[in-house]
Amino acid sequence: MLKIIQRYIAFNFLPPFLLSSIFFIMFLLTFQLFRIIRIVTNKEVEFSVIAELILHIAISFFPYSLPFSALLAGMYSMNKLSLDSEIIAMRSFGNNKFDLLKPLLIFGFIIALFVFAMGQKVVPYSQARFQNQVIRLTSKGVLTDIKAGHFFTDIPNVTLFAADVYKKGEVLGQVFIRAIDKNQSLERIIFAEKGVIAKTKASEMDIPDLKINLTNGNIVQRYQGKNNIEKIVFKEYEFPLFNENIAPGFVLKDSMRSFSELYRIIFNEKIRNQIGAGIYKTELEFWTRINTPLLVVLFLVLGFNLGINKGRGRSKNTSSLALIILVLYYVLFFFGVSFGKKGDIAPFIAVFTPTILLFWINTYLYKKLDWVN
């Protein structure tokens, strides 16, 4: 059982944590709302579909927002108690610093377990659902949005131009297509005399199947970083805009996999060999899902340490110190990830090295607290 003082600390922590979580999720949502508005405009999308899109993308932001919310709430609650001299009163009753940290740690572990559980299937499902719905809405408006003499860029990584458009966008004349395959670093330029858009129905969760049947044209393609250019002349060619093998858009493919799928891919030698160099990105996603719950606890402890320091009248600006630590952490994290994607360093080293450094900083700050146990 928690002491009355510990329950009081927990009560002071919960409101700022909930408010900051809502704030960070709404803040991240603003960047996606512009994209959603662009997609749903002039496509007669029902409000329920828009609400579903916002819900799923909001769920996918939980792992990003909760660590920051824990840090902010920890700093705010402890700083408030310090400024009100309640920390001094608690010390006078014989409470040591771990007594005050204990309720926050309990909250931290509960939040961390929640984040880890969400990362198992819920967040990947929401990202996959959002992705497929976006692609479905985009494909829905392709036939009506293609205009003669205008570049069509609603499809990610594809630029389409047609000099002539017939039959409500189903038949195109003098077609130009520029397509980029980022996975293979391949760029293709396609010219064709005629193109016919073929669309097949997809189930609710499948990616729509949308293709252009091109006739009498040529393909010029090259791999980035190489000087060789290939030219292919064709009479008939089927160019896929959307299908089960193509998932352009807002989220990475690995982020839509469940935790068990990532585990199976990483620790199955046969599958690893099939994926090749792409396995490094899969490993980064896997280890990041393990690392994020740890960040929740570490950020919360950091907020505890800095909140008490500031409340005890220290001259240093703990908000600036928190910002410096965050910048240092993420600079090291993304620097390591850039090498981890190429396989220059092991992905788990890239992910956990900044976390270990953050743990050391927390330990140092905790020991530096002016407290007589």
C-alpha positions in Angstrom: 0.0 0.0 0.0 1.1 3.5 -0.8 1.4 6.1 1.9 -0.9 9.1 2.0 2.0 11.3 0.8 2.8 8.9 -2.1 -0.9 8.8 -3.2 -0.8 12.6 -3.0 2.2 12.7 -5.4 0.5 10.3 -7.8 -2.7 12.5 -7.7 -0.6 15.5 -8.6 1.1 13.6 -11.5 -1.9 12.2 -13.3 -3.7 15.4 -14.5 -0.6 17.0 -16.1 0.2 13.7 -17.7 -3.2 13.3 -19.3 -3.3 16.9 -20.5 0.2 16.8 -21.9 -0.6 13.5 -23.7 -3.6 15.0 -25.3 -1.6 18.1 -26.3 1.2 16.1 -27.9 -1.2 13.9 -29.8 -3.1 16.9 -31.1 0.1 18.6 -32.0 1.3 15.6 -34.0 -2.2 15.3 -35.6 -2.0 18.8 -37.1 0.8 17.7 -39.4 -1.3 14.8 -40.7 -4.6 16.8 -40.9 -3.3 18.8 -43.9 -2.6 15.5 -45.7 -6.0 14.1 -44.8 -7.8 17.2 -45.9 -6.0 17.1 -49.2 -7.1 13.5 -49.7 -10.7 13.8 -48.8 -11.3 17.1 -50.6 -13.7 16.6 -53.6 -13.9 12.9 -53.0 -17.3 12.8 -51.2 -15.9 11.1 -48.2 -18.3 10.5 -45.3 -17.6 12.0 -41.9 -17.3 8.6 -40.3 -14.5 7.7 -42.6 -12.6 11.0 -41.8 -13.2 10.3 -38.0 -11.8 6.8 -38.5 -8.7 8.1 -40.2 -8.1 10.6 -37.4 -8.6 7.9 -34.7 -6.2 5.5 -36.2 -3.4 8.0 -36.8 -3.9 9.3 -33.3 -3.5 5.8 -31.9 -0.3 5.5 -33.9 1.1 8.6 -32.1 0.8 7.1 -28.6 4.3 5.6 -28.5 5.8 9.0 -29.6 3.8 11.2 -27.2 3.7 9.3 -23.9 7.5 9.5 -23.2 7.4 13.3 -23.6 4.2 13.5 -21.5 5.9 11.5 -18.7 8.8 13.9 -18.7 6.7 17.0 -18.7 4.3 15.7 -16.1 7.1 14.5 -13.8 8.9 17.9 -14.0 5.7 19.9 -13.5 4.3 17.9 -10.6 7.6 17.8 -8.6 8.3 21.4 -9.4 4.9 22.4 -8.1 5.4 20.5 -4.9 8.8 22.1 -4.5 7.6 25.6 -5.0 4.8 25.1 -2.5 7.4 23.9 0.0 5.6 20.5 0.2 8.8 18.7 -0.6 10.4 20.2 2.5 7.4 19.2 4.6 7.7 15.6 3.2 11.4 15.5 4.1 10.6 16.7 7.6 8.4 13.6 8.1 11.4 11.4 7.3 10.6 10.5 3.7 13.6 9.9 1.5 13.8 10.6 -2.2 12.9 7.1 -3.2 9.7 7.3 -1.2 8.7 10.2 -3.4 9.9 8.5 -6.6 8.1 5.3 -5.9 4.5 6.3 -7.0 6.0 7.9 -10.1 7.9 4.7 -10.9 4.7 2.7 -10.4 2.9 5.0 -12.9 5.9 4.8 -15.2 5.9 1.0 -15.3 2.1 0.9 -15.9 2.4 3.4 -18.8 5.4 1.5 -20.2 3.4 -1.8 -20.1 0.6 0.0 -21.9 2.9 1.3 -24.6 4.5 -2.1 -25.1 1.0 -3.8 -25.3 -0.1 -1.2 -27.8 3.0 -1.9 -29.9 2.2 -5.6 -30.1 -0.8 -5.3 -32.5 -2.9 -2.2 -31.9 -0.5 0.5 -33.2 0.6 -1.6 -36.3 -3.1 -2.4 -37.0 -4.0 1.3 -36.8 -1.2 2.3 -39.1 -2.1 -0.4 -41.6 -5.7 0.6 -41.4 -4.9 4.2 -41.9 -2.5 3.4 -44.8 -5.0 1.2 -46.6 -7.8 3.7 -46.2 -5.7 6.5 -47.5 -4.7 4.5 -50.6 -8.3 3.4 -51.1 -9.5 7.0 -51.0 -6.7 8.1 -53.3 -7.6 5.4 -55.8 -11.2 6.4 -55.6 -10.5 9.8 -56.9 -7.9 8.9 -59.6 -10.4 8.6 -62.5 -12.0 12.0 -61.7 -8.9 13.8 -60.8 -6.8 13.1 -63.9 -7.2 16.1 -66.2 -5.9 16.5 -69.8 -2.7 18.5 -69.9 -2.2 18.5 -66.1 0.3 16.6 -63.9 -1.3 14.2 -61.5 0.7 13.7 -58.3 -1.8 12.3 -55.7 -0.2 8.9 -55.9 3.0 8.8 -53.8 6.2 8.4 -55.8 4.3 8.6 -59.1 3.9 11.5 -61.5 1.3 11.0 -64.2 0.6 13.2 -67.3 -1.8 12.6 -70.1 -2.2 14.9 -73.1 -5.8 13.6 -73.7 -8.3 12.1 -71.3 -11.4 10.2 -72.4 -14.4 8.3 -70.8 -14.2 10.1 -67.5 -10.6 9.4 -67.0 -10.5 5.7 -67.9 -8.7 6.2 -71.2 -5.6 8.3 -71.6 -3.7 9.5 -74.6 0.0 10.3 -74.9 0.9 9.2 -71.5 3.9 10.2 -69.4 4.7 8.4 -66.1 7.6 9.0 -63.7 7.8 6.4 -61.0 10.4 6.0 -58.2 10.9 2.8 -56.3 12.8 3.9 -53.1 13.4 0.4 -51.9 15.4 -0.5 -55.0 16.6 3.1 -55.7 15.1 2.7 -59.2 13.7 5.6 -61.3 11.5 4.8 -64.4 10.3 7.1 -67.1 7.5 5.7 -69.2 6.1 7.1 -72.5 3.1 5.4 -74.2 0.6 6.3 -76.9 -2.4 5.1 -75.0 -3.3 4.0 -71.4 -6.4 2.3 -70.0 -7.0 2.4 -66.3 -8.2 -0.9 -64.9 -9.5 -1.0 -61.4 -10.6 -4.1 -59.4 -12.5 -4.2 -56.2 -10.7 -4.9 -53.0 -11.8 -6.2 -49.6 -12.1 -3.8 -46.7 -8.6 -4.3 -45.5 -6.8 -5.0 -48.7 -4.9 -2.5 -50.8 -6.9 -1.6 -53.9 -5.7 -3.1 -57.2 -5.3 -0.2 -59.7 -3.3 -0.6 -63.0 -2.8 1.2 -66.3 -2.6 -1.0 -69.4 -0.2 0.9 -71.7 0.3 0.3 -75.4 3.0 1.3 -77.8 5.7 3.0 -75.7 9.1 2.7 -74.1 10.6 2.6 -70.6 13.8 4.4 -69.6 15.1 3.3 -66.2 18.2 3.8 -64.1 19.4 2.9 -60.6 20.4 5.8 -58.4 24.1 6.1 -58.1 24.8 4.2 -61.3 25.4 5.7 -64.8 23.9 2.8 -66.7 20.6 3.6 -68.4 18.2 0.8 -69.7 15.6 1.4 -72.4 12.8 -1.0 -73.1 10.4 -0.8 -76.0 7.0 -2.4 -75.5 3.7 -2.9 -77.4 1.8 -3.7 -74.2 2.8 -3.0 -70.6 0.8 -3.2 -67.3 1.9 -0.5 -64.9 0.6 -1.0 -61.3 -0.5 2.1 -59.4 -1.7 0.2 -56.4 -1.5 -3.5 -55.6 -0.7 -5.9 -52.7 3.0 -5.4 -53.3 3.1 -1.6 -53.4 2.3 0.4 -50.2 3.3 4.0 -50.8 2.2 6.7 -48.5 2.4 7.8 -44.9 3.9 4.9 -43.0 6.7 2.5 -43.3 5.9 -1.2 -44.1 7.7 -2.5 -41.0 5.7 -0.2 -38.8 2.5 -2.0 -39.9 3.8 -5.4 -38.8 2.9 -6.9 -35.4 5.6 -7.5 -32.9 5.4 -11.3 -33.4 5.8 -10.8 -37.1 8.9 -8.7 -36.6 10.3 -11.3 -34.3 9.6 -14.1 -36.7 11.3 -12.2 -39.6 14.4 -11.2 -37.6 15.1 -14.6 -36.0 14.3 -16.8 -39.0 17.5 -17.2 -41.0 15.6 -18.2 -44.2 13.4 -15.0 -44.2 16.5 -12.9 -43.3 18.3 -14.1 -46.4 15.3 -13.4 -48.6 14.9 -9.8 -47.3 18.6 -9.0 -47.6 19.8 -5.5 -46.6 16.2 -4.5 -45.8 16.4 -6.6 -42.6 18.3 -3.8 -40.9 15.3 -1.5 -41.0 13.1 -4.4 -39.7 15.5 -4.9 -36.8 15.4 -1.1 -36.0 11.6 -1.2 -35.8 11.7 -4.3 -33.6 14.3 -2.9 -31.1 12.6 0.5 -31.1 9.3 -1.1 -29.9 11.2 -2.6 -27.0 13.1 0.7 -26.3 10.1 3.0 -26.2 8.6 1.6 -23.0 12.0 2.0 -21.4 12.0 5.6 -22.5 8.7 6.2 -20.7 10.3 5.2 -17.3 13.6 7.0 -18.0 11.9 10.2 -19.1 9.7 10.2 -16.0 12.6 9.7 -13.7 14.4 12.5 -15.5 11.4 14.8 -14.9 11.5 13.8 -11.2 15.2 14.7 -10.9 14.9 18.0 -12.7 11.6 19.0 -11.1 13.1 18.7 -7.6 16.3 20.5 -8.5 14.4 23.4 -9.8 12.0 23.5 -6.9 14.8 23.6 -4.4 15.9 27.0 -5.5 18.9 26.0 -7.7 20.0 28.8 -10.0 20.3 26.6 -13.0 17.5 26.4 -15.5 16.2 22.8 -15.4 14.0 23.3 -18.4 17.0 24.2 -20.6 18.9 21.2 -19.1 16.0 18.9 -20.0 16.0 20.3 -23.6 19.7 19.8 -23.9 19.4 16.2 -22.7 16.5 15.5 -25.1 18.5 17.0 -28.0 21.6 15.0 -27.1 19.5 11.8 -26.9 17.8 12.2 -30.2 20.9 13.3 -32.0 22.7 10.2 -30.9 19.6 8.1 -31.7 19.1 9.3 -35.2 22.8 9.3 -35.9 23.0 5.7 -34.8 19.8 4.8 -36.8 21.4 6.3 -40.0 24.3 3.8 -39.6 22.0 1.0 -38.5 19.9 1.2 -41.6 23.0 0.5 -43.7 24.2 -2.3 -41.4 27.4 -0.4 -40.4 26.5 -1.0 -36.8 24.1 -3.5 -35.2 20.6 -2.0 -35.0 20.2 -2.9 -31.3 23.4 -1.0 -30.6 22.0 2.0 -32.5 18.8 1.9 -30.5 20.0 1.2 -27.0 23.2 3.2 -26.8 21.5 6.6 -26.3 19.1 4.9 -23.8 22.1 3.6 -21.7 23.5 7.1 -21.8 20.2 8.5 -20.6 20.1 5.9 -17.8 23.6 7.1 -16.7 22.5 10.7 -16.7 19.5 9.9 -14.6 21.6 8.0 -12.1 24.0 10.9 -11.9 21.2 13.5 -11.4 19.4 11.3 -8.8 22.6 10.9 -6.7 23.2 14.7 -7.0 19.9 15.5 -5.3 20.5 17.4 -2.1 18.8 14.9 0.2 19.8 13.3 3.5 18.4 9.8 3.6 
